[in-house]
Amino acid sequence: MTGLSTLFRKELLRFWKVSLQTVAAPVLSSLLYLLIFSHAMTAHIKVFGSVPYTAFLIPGLAMMSVLQNAFANTSSSLIQSKITGNLVFVLLSPLKSWELLAAYVGASVVRGLSVGLGLTLVALWFVPLEYRHPMWILVFAVLGASMLASLGVVAGIWAEKFDQMAAFQNFIIVPATFLSGVFYSVKSLPPFWMAVSHFNPFFYLVDGFRYGFFGVSDISPWTCLLAALIGNAVCGGLAWSWLHRGYKLRN
């Protein structure tokens, strides 16, 4: 396990040495969303009966931050290593494919959870939160971070240039997270768009995570858990397969 722990530590240090950019900046960005949307919409939107809109917004923003930053960590690490040429030294090591995947994903989960926790702690200054089911909060936070970290490995392997990676994030990850029920309950949507929202895998992560805080959600948390497990299996399986085959990594 020495090789795995070494790569894991290297990936931790990679983002922690620039934590002002990788942790503090995302917390600030999400906090601005919270300030703007809560000020503009609190008096106009009612969700889950007695839950204040500001409180409803915080778990959604926290999960969005977890997902986006977990994806950014693995994808940026791989694309930078490919372009600078130092990925060859990782591939020459005796690490197995699952060890590579575990190290990259593990470090990304830590970054995602750090950003989500930071936002939640800062947001407590604005409104108190309930924690009805803490285990659900932890489970969905970890599953969401690991799923997007695995997807980041896939994107990092697939992309050959920084603009391809930027396109993947800007046209797939960001829209999918914004339209996953972060700022609204999908039950407030027209029937057609509510049905479309159920095809967004990120919706299940946000909804299940929010259930852990309030004990209510748009759909059953068990359905959300099943979707999260399937998403992890698909993304993790594809990432492991590409690492194992050396797809776009070994010429």
PDB file of C-alpha atoms in Angstrom:
ATOM      1  CA  MET A   1       0.000   0.000   0.000  1.00  0.00           C
ATOM      2  CA  THR A   2       3.057   2.298   0.056  1.00  0.00           C
ATOM      3  CA  GLY A   3       2.660   3.321  -3.564  1.00  0.00           C
ATOM      4  CA  LEU A   4      -1.035   4.058  -3.180  1.00  0.00           C
ATOM      5  CA  SER A   5      -0.533   6.140  -0.034  1.00  0.00           C
ATOM      6  CA  THR A   6       2.348   8.039  -1.662  1.00  0.00           C
ATOM      7  CA  LEU A   7       0.304   8.970  -4.729  1.00  0.00           C
ATOM      8  CA  PHE A   8      -2.652   9.844  -2.493  1.00  0.00           C
ATOM      9  CA  ARG A   9      -0.442  12.149  -0.402  1.00  0.00           C
ATOM     10  CA  LYS A  10       1.009  13.717  -3.540  1.00  0.00           C
ATOM     11  CA  GLU A  11      -2.492  14.483  -4.845  1.00  0.00           C
ATOM     12  CA  LEU A  12      -3.515  15.927  -1.480  1.00  0.00           C
ATOM     13  CA  LEU A  13      -0.492  18.223  -1.419  1.00  0.00           C
ATOM     14  CA  ARG A  14      -1.118  19.237  -5.037  1.00  0.00           C
ATOM     15  CA  PHE A  15      -4.384  20.980  -4.192  1.00  0.00           C
ATOM     16  CA  TRP A  16      -3.628  21.864  -0.573  1.00  0.00           C
ATOM     17  CA  LYS A  17      -0.544  23.923  -1.441  1.00  0.00           C
ATOM     18  CA  VAL A  18      -2.860  26.243  -3.383  1.00  0.00           C
ATOM     19  CA  SER A  19      -5.811  25.904  -0.988  1.00  0.00           C
ATOM     20  CA  LEU A  20      -6.680  29.586  -1.385  1.00  0.00           C
ATOM     21  CA  GLN A  21      -7.572  28.773  -4.995  1.00  0.00           C
ATOM     22  CA  THR A  22      -8.849  25.209  -4.639  1.00  0.00           C
ATOM     23  CA  VAL A  23     -10.805  25.442  -1.361  1.00  0.00           C
ATOM     24  CA  ALA A  24     -11.336  29.042  -0.254  1.00  0.00           C
ATOM     25  CA  ALA A  25     -12.293  30.423  -3.692  1.00  0.00           C
ATOM     26  CA  PRO A  26     -15.079  27.841  -4.328  1.00  0.00           C
ATOM     27  CA  VAL A  27     -16.461  28.480  -0.830  1.00  0.00           C
ATOM     28  CA  LEU A  28     -16.577  32.212  -1.563  1.00  0.00           C
ATOM     29  CA  SER A  29     -18.258  31.670  -4.949  1.00  0.00           C
ATOM     30  CA  SER A  30     -20.976  29.487  -3.422  1.00  0.00           C
ATOM     31  CA  LEU A  31     -21.435  31.960  -0.587  1.00  0.00           C
ATOM     32  CA  LEU A  32     -22.130  34.698  -3.149  1.00  0.00           C
ATOM     33  CA  TYR A  33     -24.819  32.493  -4.718  1.00  0.00           C
ATOM     34  CA  LEU A  34     -26.313  32.040  -1.269  1.00  0.00           C
ATOM     35  CA  LEU A  35     -26.346  35.763  -0.524  1.00  0.00           C
ATOM     36  CA  ILE A  36     -27.855  36.758  -3.879  1.00  0.00           C
ATOM     37  CA  PHE A  37     -30.483  34.036  -4.239  1.00  0.00           C
ATOM     38  CA  SER A  38     -31.573  34.057  -0.609  1.00  0.00           C
ATOM     39  CA  HIS A  39     -32.016  37.834  -0.669  1.00  0.00           C
ATOM     40  CA  ALA A  40     -33.900  37.837  -3.967  1.00  0.00           C
ATOM     41  CA  MET A  41     -36.058  34.729  -3.595  1.00  0.00           C
ATOM     42  CA  THR A  42     -36.765  34.073   0.100  1.00  0.00           C
ATOM     43  CA  ALA A  43     -40.048  35.968   0.084  1.00  0.00           C
ATOM     44  CA  HIS A  44     -41.242  34.360  -3.164  1.00  0.00           C
ATOM     45  CA  ILE A  45     -40.426  30.640  -2.872  1.00  0.00           C
ATOM     46  CA  LYS A  46     -41.813  28.119  -0.400  1.00  0.00           C
ATOM     47  CA  VAL A  47     -40.300  24.621  -0.259  1.00  0.00           C
ATOM     48  CA  PHE A  48     -40.992  21.536   1.849  1.00  0.00           C
ATOM     49  CA  GLY A  49     -43.656  23.316   3.874  1.00  0.00           C
ATOM     50  CA  SER A  50     -41.949  25.159   6.724  1.00  0.00           C
ATOM     51  CA  VAL A  51     -38.322  24.994   5.496  1.00  0.00           C
ATOM     52  CA  PRO A  52     -36.971  28.536   4.860  1.00  0.00           C
ATOM     53  CA  TYR A  53     -35.618  29.009   1.347  1.00  0.00           C
ATOM     54  CA  THR A  54     -32.178  30.031   2.631  1.00  0.00           C
ATOM     55  CA  ALA A  55     -31.929  26.790   4.631  1.00  0.00           C
ATOM     56  CA  PHE A  56     -33.163  24.822   1.593  1.00  0.00           C
ATOM     57  CA  LEU A  57     -30.470  26.442  -0.542  1.00  0.00           C
ATOM     58  CA  ILE A  58     -27.465  25.620   1.649  1.00  0.00           C
ATOM     59  CA  PRO A  59     -27.404  21.797   1.179  1.00  0.00           C
ATOM     60  CA  GLY A  60     -27.886  22.220  -2.565  1.00  0.00           C
ATOM     61  CA  LEU A  61     -24.983  24.660  -2.846  1.00  0.00           C
ATOM     62  CA  ALA A  62     -22.827  22.461  -0.612  1.00  0.00           C
ATOM     63  CA  MET A  63     -23.450  19.397  -2.784  1.00  0.00           C
ATOM     64  CA  MET A  64     -22.893  21.393  -5.983  1.00  0.00           C
ATOM     65  CA  SER A  65     -19.535  22.529  -4.595  1.00  0.00           C
ATOM     66  CA  VAL A  66     -18.626  18.973  -3.617  1.00  0.00           C
ATOM     67  CA  LEU A  67     -19.425  17.654  -7.097  1.00  0.00           C
ATOM     68  CA  GLN A  68     -17.718  20.382  -9.107  1.00  0.00           C
ATOM     69  CA  ASN A  69     -14.546  20.389  -7.033  1.00  0.00           C
ATOM     70  CA  ALA A  70     -14.196  16.614  -6.897  1.00  0.00           C
ATOM     71  CA  PHE A  71     -14.448  16.552 -10.697  1.00  0.00           C
ATOM     72  CA  ALA A  72     -12.019  19.446 -11.087  1.00  0.00           C
ATOM     73  CA  ASN A  73      -9.367  17.796  -8.921  1.00  0.00           C
ATOM     74  CA  THR A  74      -8.933  14.534 -10.818  1.00  0.00           C
ATOM     75  CA  SER A  75      -9.504  16.008 -14.274  1.00  0.00           C
ATOM     76  CA  SER A  76      -7.032  18.867 -13.810  1.00  0.00           C
ATOM     77  CA  SER A  77      -4.403  16.576 -12.283  1.00  0.00           C
ATOM     78  CA  LEU A  78      -4.510  14.128 -15.194  1.00  0.00           C
ATOM     79  CA  ILE A  79      -4.638  16.681 -18.002  1.00  0.00           C
ATOM     80  CA  GLN A  80      -1.764  18.663 -16.487  1.00  0.00           C
ATOM     81  CA  SER A  81       0.290  15.501 -16.054  1.00  0.00           C
ATOM     82  CA  LYS A  82      -0.417  14.447 -19.652  1.00  0.00           C
ATOM     83  CA  ILE A  83       0.504  17.807 -21.155  1.00  0.00           C
ATOM     84  CA  THR A  84       3.639  18.364 -19.055  1.00  0.00           C
ATOM     85  CA  GLY A  85       4.745  14.765 -19.646  1.00  0.00           C
ATOM     86  CA  ASN A  86       5.229  13.721 -16.028  1.00  0.00           C
ATOM     87  CA  LEU A  87       2.381  11.194 -16.148  1.00  0.00           C
ATOM     88  CA  VAL A  88       4.852   8.694 -17.555  1.00  0.00           C
ATOM     89  CA  PHE A  89       6.562   8.456 -14.156  1.00  0.00           C
ATOM     90  CA  VAL A  90       3.264   7.478 -12.518  1.00  0.00           C
ATOM     91  CA  LEU A  91       2.570   4.885 -15.216  1.00  0.00           C
ATOM     92  CA  LEU A  92       6.065   3.387 -14.842  1.00  0.00           C
ATOM     93  CA  SER A  93       5.442   2.715 -11.155  1.00  0.00           C
ATOM     94  CA  PRO A  94       4.342  -0.783 -10.044  1.00  0.00           C
ATOM     95  CA  LEU A  95       0.930   0.574  -9.027  1.00  0.00           C
ATOM     96  CA  LYS A  96      -2.071  -1.402 -10.170  1.00  0.00           C
ATOM     97  CA  SER A  97      -4.950   0.279 -11.988  1.00  0.00           C
ATOM     98  CA  TRP A  98      -7.242   0.150  -8.960  1.00  0.00           C
ATOM     99  CA  GLU A  99      -4.523   1.736  -6.818  1.00  0.00           C
ATOM    100  CA  LEU A 100      -4.139   4.621  -9.266  1.00  0.00           C
ATOM    101  CA  LEU A 101      -7.890   5.114  -9.299  1.00  0.00           C
ATOM    102  CA  ALA A 102      -8.183   4.900  -5.506  1.00  0.00           C
ATOM    103  CA  ALA A 103      -5.429   7.483  -4.964  1.00  0.00           C
ATOM    104  CA  TYR A 104      -6.817   9.992  -7.467  1.00  0.00           C
ATOM    105  CA  VAL A 105     -10.414   9.550  -6.338  1.00  0.00           C
ATOM    106  CA  GLY A 106      -9.544   9.545  -2.634  1.00  0.00           C
ATOM    107  CA  ALA A 107      -7.725  12.877  -2.822  1.00  0.00           C
ATOM    108  CA  SER A 108     -10.579  14.390  -4.843  1.00  0.00           C
ATOM    109  CA  VAL A 109     -13.123  13.227  -2.277  1.00  0.00           C
ATOM    110  CA  VAL A 110     -11.111  15.024   0.414  1.00  0.00           C
ATOM    111  CA  ARG A 111     -11.081  18.229  -1.635  1.00  0.00           C
ATOM    112  CA  GLY A 112     -14.789  18.041  -2.425  1.00  0.00           C
ATOM    113  CA  LEU A 113     -15.757  17.377   1.193  1.00  0.00           C
ATOM    114  CA  SER A 114     -13.463  20.174   2.405  1.00  0.00           C
ATOM    115  CA  VAL A 115     -15.186  22.705   0.171  1.00  0.00           C
ATOM    116  CA  GLY A 116     -18.669  21.450   1.072  1.00  0.00           C
ATOM    117  CA  LEU A 117     -17.904  21.481   4.800  1.00  0.00           C
ATOM    118  CA  GLY A 118     -16.355  24.947   4.564  1.00  0.00           C
ATOM    119  CA  LEU A 119     -19.435  26.347   2.863  1.00  0.00           C
ATOM    120  CA  THR A 120     -21.792  24.709   5.376  1.00  0.00           C
ATOM    121  CA  LEU A 121     -19.869  26.105   8.359  1.00  0.00           C
ATOM    122  CA  VAL A 122     -19.795  29.622   6.925  1.00  0.00           C
ATOM    123  CA  ALA A 123     -23.484  29.444   5.978  1.00  0.00           C
ATOM    124  CA  LEU A 124     -24.426  28.710   9.597  1.00  0.00           C
ATOM    125  CA  TRP A 125     -23.888  32.406  10.255  1.00  0.00           C
ATOM    126  CA  PHE A 126     -26.940  33.114   8.094  1.00  0.00           C
ATOM    127  CA  VAL A 127     -29.431  30.456   9.124  1.00  0.00           C
ATOM    128  CA  PRO A 128     -29.409  27.456  11.507  1.00  0.00           C
ATOM    129  CA  LEU A 129     -29.656  24.053   9.865  1.00  0.00           C
ATOM    130  CA  GLU A 130     -31.295  20.824  10.930  1.00  0.00           C
ATOM    131  CA  TYR A 131     -29.451  17.512  10.752  1.00  0.00           C
ATOM    132  CA  ARG A 132     -32.254  14.967  10.806  1.00  0.00           C
ATOM    133  CA  HIS A 133     -30.249  12.086   9.315  1.00  0.00           C
ATOM    134  CA  PRO A 134     -26.477  12.704   9.583  1.00  0.00           C
ATOM    135  CA  MET A 135     -25.574   9.334   8.058  1.00  0.00           C
ATOM    136  CA  TRP A 136     -27.518  10.147   4.890  1.00  0.00           C
ATOM    137  CA  ILE A 137     -25.602  13.436   4.660  1.00  0.00           C
ATOM    138  CA  LEU A 138     -22.259  11.653   4.933  1.00  0.00           C
ATOM    139  CA  VAL A 139     -23.210   8.823   2.557  1.00  0.00           C
ATOM    140  CA  PHE A 140     -24.416  11.097  -0.238  1.00  0.00           C
ATOM    141  CA  ALA A 141     -21.505  13.510   0.202  1.00  0.00           C
ATOM    142  CA  VAL A 142     -18.973  10.679  -0.187  1.00  0.00           C
ATOM    143  CA  LEU A 143     -20.878   8.955  -3.018  1.00  0.00           C
ATOM    144  CA  GLY A 144     -21.310  12.230  -4.881  1.00  0.00           C
ATOM    145  CA  ALA A 145     -17.656  13.175  -4.532  1.00  0.00           C
ATOM    146  CA  SER A 146     -16.410   9.719  -5.571  1.00  0.00           C
ATOM    147  CA  MET A 147     -18.750   9.587  -8.570  1.00  0.00           C
ATOM    148  CA  LEU A 148     -17.610  12.962  -9.908  1.00  0.00           C
ATOM    149  CA  ALA A 149     -13.978  12.190  -9.094  1.00  0.00           C
ATOM    150  CA  SER A 150     -14.246   9.013 -11.191  1.00  0.00           C
ATOM    151  CA  LEU A 151     -15.900  10.999 -13.972  1.00  0.00           C
ATOM    152  CA  GLY A 152     -13.015  13.462 -13.698  1.00  0.00           C
ATOM    153  CA  VAL A 153     -10.580  10.603 -14.303  1.00  0.00           C
ATOM    154  CA  VAL A 154     -12.539   9.681 -17.433  1.00  0.00           C
ATOM    155  CA  ALA A 155     -12.516  13.287 -18.650  1.00  0.00           C
ATOM    156  CA  GLY A 156      -8.825  13.719 -17.841  1.00  0.00           C
ATOM    157  CA  ILE A 157      -7.919  10.607 -19.816  1.00  0.00           C
ATOM    158  CA  TRP A 158     -10.162  11.545 -22.752  1.00  0.00           C
ATOM    159  CA  ALA A 159      -9.091  15.183 -23.089  1.00  0.00           C
ATOM    160  CA  GLU A 160      -5.894  15.949 -24.966  1.00  0.00           C
ATOM    161  CA  LYS A 161      -5.944  19.731 -24.565  1.00  0.00           C
ATOM    162  CA  PHE A 162      -7.014  22.195 -21.906  1.00  0.00           C
ATOM    163  CA  ASP A 163      -9.815  23.547 -24.089  1.00  0.00           C
ATOM    164  CA  GLN A 164     -11.316  20.055 -24.427  1.00  0.00           C
ATOM    165  CA  MET A 165     -11.311  19.736 -20.653  1.00  0.00           C
ATOM    166  CA  ALA A 166     -12.858  23.194 -20.293  1.00  0.00           C
ATOM    167  CA  ALA A 167     -15.585  22.252 -22.788  1.00  0.00           C
ATOM    168  CA  PHE A 168     -16.355  19.049 -20.859  1.00  0.00           C
ATOM    169  CA  GLN A 169     -16.704  20.981 -17.619  1.00  0.00           C
ATOM    170  CA  ASN A 170     -18.523  24.034 -18.987  1.00  0.00           C
ATOM    171  CA  PHE A 171     -20.993  22.208 -21.245  1.00  0.00           C
ATOM    172  CA  ILE A 172     -21.669  19.050 -19.213  1.00  0.00           C
ATOM    173  CA  ILE A 173     -20.694  19.281 -15.542  1.00  0.00           C
ATOM    174  CA  VAL A 174     -21.709  22.873 -14.785  1.00  0.00           C
ATOM    175  CA  PRO A 175     -25.141  22.754 -16.522  1.00  0.00           C
ATOM    176  CA  ALA A 176     -25.946  19.342 -15.019  1.00  0.00           C
ATOM    177  CA  THR A 177     -25.129  20.532 -11.488  1.00  0.00           C
ATOM    178  CA  PHE A 178     -27.017  23.819 -11.859  1.00  0.00           C
ATOM    179  CA  LEU A 179     -30.102  21.997 -13.184  1.00  0.00           C
ATOM    180  CA  SER A 180     -30.110  19.298 -10.506  1.00  0.00           C
ATOM    181  CA  GLY A 181     -32.464  21.038  -8.083  1.00  0.00           C
ATOM    182  CA  VAL A 182     -29.829  23.085  -6.281  1.00  0.00           C
ATOM    183  CA  PHE A 183     -31.878  26.300  -6.390  1.00  0.00           C
ATOM    184  CA  TYR A 184     -35.393  24.869  -6.556  1.00  0.00           C
ATOM    185  CA  SER A 185     -37.549  21.840  -5.857  1.00  0.00           C
ATOM    186  CA  VAL A 186     -38.215  19.897  -9.055  1.00  0.00           C
ATOM    187  CA  LYS A 187     -41.838  19.540  -7.927  1.00  0.00           C
ATOM    188  CA  SER A 188     -42.248  23.236  -8.712  1.00  0.00           C
ATOM    189  CA  LEU A 189     -41.445  22.604 -12.383  1.00  0.00           C
ATOM    190  CA  PRO A 190     -44.003  21.922 -15.147  1.00  0.00           C
ATOM    191  CA  PRO A 191     -44.642  18.172 -15.617  1.00  0.00           C
ATOM    192  CA  PHE A 192     -42.424  17.876 -18.706  1.00  0.00           C
ATOM    193  CA  TRP A 193     -39.377  19.522 -17.125  1.00  0.00           C
ATOM    194  CA  MET A 194     -39.937  17.665 -13.873  1.00  0.00           C
ATOM    195  CA  ALA A 195     -39.746  14.404 -15.839  1.00  0.00           C
ATOM    196  CA  VAL A 196     -36.630  15.587 -17.653  1.00  0.00           C
ATOM    197  CA  SER A 197     -34.965  16.397 -14.314  1.00  0.00           C
ATOM    198  CA  HIS A 198     -35.236  12.744 -13.308  1.00  0.00           C
ATOM    199  CA  PHE A 199     -32.826  11.863 -16.126  1.00  0.00           C
ATOM    200  CA  ASN A 200     -30.153  14.060 -14.553  1.00  0.00           C
ATOM    201  CA  PRO A 201     -28.018  11.782 -12.328  1.00  0.00           C
ATOM    202  CA  PHE A 202     -26.863  14.733 -10.238  1.00  0.00           C
ATOM    203  CA  PHE A 203     -30.451  15.406  -9.159  1.00  0.00           C
ATOM    204  CA  TYR A 204     -30.458  12.214  -7.085  1.00  0.00           C
ATOM    205  CA  LEU A 205     -27.256  13.217  -5.300  1.00  0.00           C
ATOM    206  CA  VAL A 206     -28.593  16.658  -4.406  1.00  0.00           C
ATOM    207  CA  ASP A 207     -32.020  15.386  -3.365  1.00  0.00           C
ATOM    208  CA  GLY A 208     -30.654  12.568  -1.227  1.00  0.00           C
ATOM    209  CA  PHE A 209     -28.137  14.892   0.411  1.00  0.00           C
ATOM    210  CA  ARG A 210     -30.859  17.429   1.202  1.00  0.00           C
ATOM    211  CA  TYR A 211     -32.996  14.661   2.750  1.00  0.00           C
ATOM    212  CA  GLY A 212     -30.289  14.157   5.355  1.00  0.00           C
ATOM    213  CA  PHE A 213     -30.815  17.714   6.582  1.00  0.00           C
ATOM    214  CA  PHE A 214     -34.604  18.082   6.553  1.00  0.00           C
ATOM    215  CA  GLY A 215     -35.988  14.546   6.475  1.00  0.00           C
ATOM    216  CA  VAL A 216     -38.042  15.406   3.374  1.00  0.00           C
ATOM    217  CA  SER A 217     -37.153  15.286  -0.309  1.00  0.00           C
ATOM    218  CA  ASP A 218     -38.660  15.264  -3.780  1.00  0.00           C
ATOM    219  CA  ILE A 219     -38.291  11.476  -4.119  1.00  0.00           C
ATOM    220  CA  SER A 220     -37.405   8.559  -1.845  1.00  0.00           C
ATOM    221  CA  PRO A 221     -33.842   8.670  -0.466  1.00  0.00           C
ATOM    222  CA  TRP A 222     -33.543   4.961  -1.229  1.00  0.00           C
ATOM    223  CA  THR A 223     -34.156   5.681  -4.912  1.00  0.00           C
ATOM    224  CA  CYS A 224     -31.495   8.394  -4.696  1.00  0.00           C
ATOM    225  CA  LEU A 225     -29.103   5.946  -3.032  1.00  0.00           C
ATOM    226  CA  LEU A 226     -29.647   3.345  -5.753  1.00  0.00           C
ATOM    227  CA  ALA A 227     -29.013   5.955  -8.460  1.00  0.00           C
ATOM    228  CA  ALA A 228     -25.847   7.107  -6.671  1.00  0.00           C
ATOM    229  CA  LEU A 229     -24.518   3.553  -6.402  1.00  0.00           C
ATOM    230  CA  ILE A 230     -25.236   2.888 -10.078  1.00  0.00           C
ATOM    231  CA  GLY A 231     -23.540   6.158 -11.040  1.00  0.00           C
ATOM    232  CA  ASN A 232     -20.466   5.243  -9.013  1.00  0.00           C
ATOM    233  CA  ALA A 233     -20.344   1.774 -10.552  1.00  0.00           C
ATOM    234  CA  VAL A 234     -20.602   3.143 -14.104  1.00  0.00           C
ATOM    235  CA  CYS A 235     -18.126   6.025 -13.703  1.00  0.00           C
ATOM    236  CA  GLY A 236     -15.722   4.049 -11.527  1.00  0.00           C
ATOM    237  CA  GLY A 237     -15.862   1.016 -13.815  1.00  0.00           C
ATOM    238  CA  LEU A 238     -15.173   3.103 -16.912  1.00  0.00           C
ATOM    239  CA  ALA A 239     -12.308   4.964 -15.223  1.00  0.00           C
ATOM    240  CA  TRP A 240     -10.719   1.710 -14.035  1.00  0.00           C
ATOM    241  CA  SER A 241     -11.131   0.143 -17.488  1.00  0.00           C
ATOM    242  CA  TRP A 242      -9.377   3.039 -19.225  1.00  0.00           C
ATOM    243  CA  LEU A 243      -6.571   3.089 -16.678  1.00  0.00           C
ATOM    244  CA  HIS A 244      -6.150  -0.671 -16.992  1.00  0.00           C
ATOM    245  CA  ARG A 245      -6.048  -0.560 -20.805  1.00  0.00           C
ATOM    246  CA  GLY A 246      -3.864   2.545 -20.878  1.00  0.00           C
ATOM    247  CA  TYR A 247      -6.389   4.220 -23.162  1.00  0.00           C
ATOM    248  CA  LYS A 248      -4.865   7.497 -24.427  1.00  0.00           C
ATOM    249  CA  LEU A 249      -2.166   7.098 -21.783  1.00  0.00           C
ATOM    250  CA  ARG A 250       0.262   4.652 -23.348  1.00  0.00           C
ATOM    251  CA  ASN A 251       1.337   4.967 -26.973  1.00  0.00           C
TER     252      ASN A 251
END
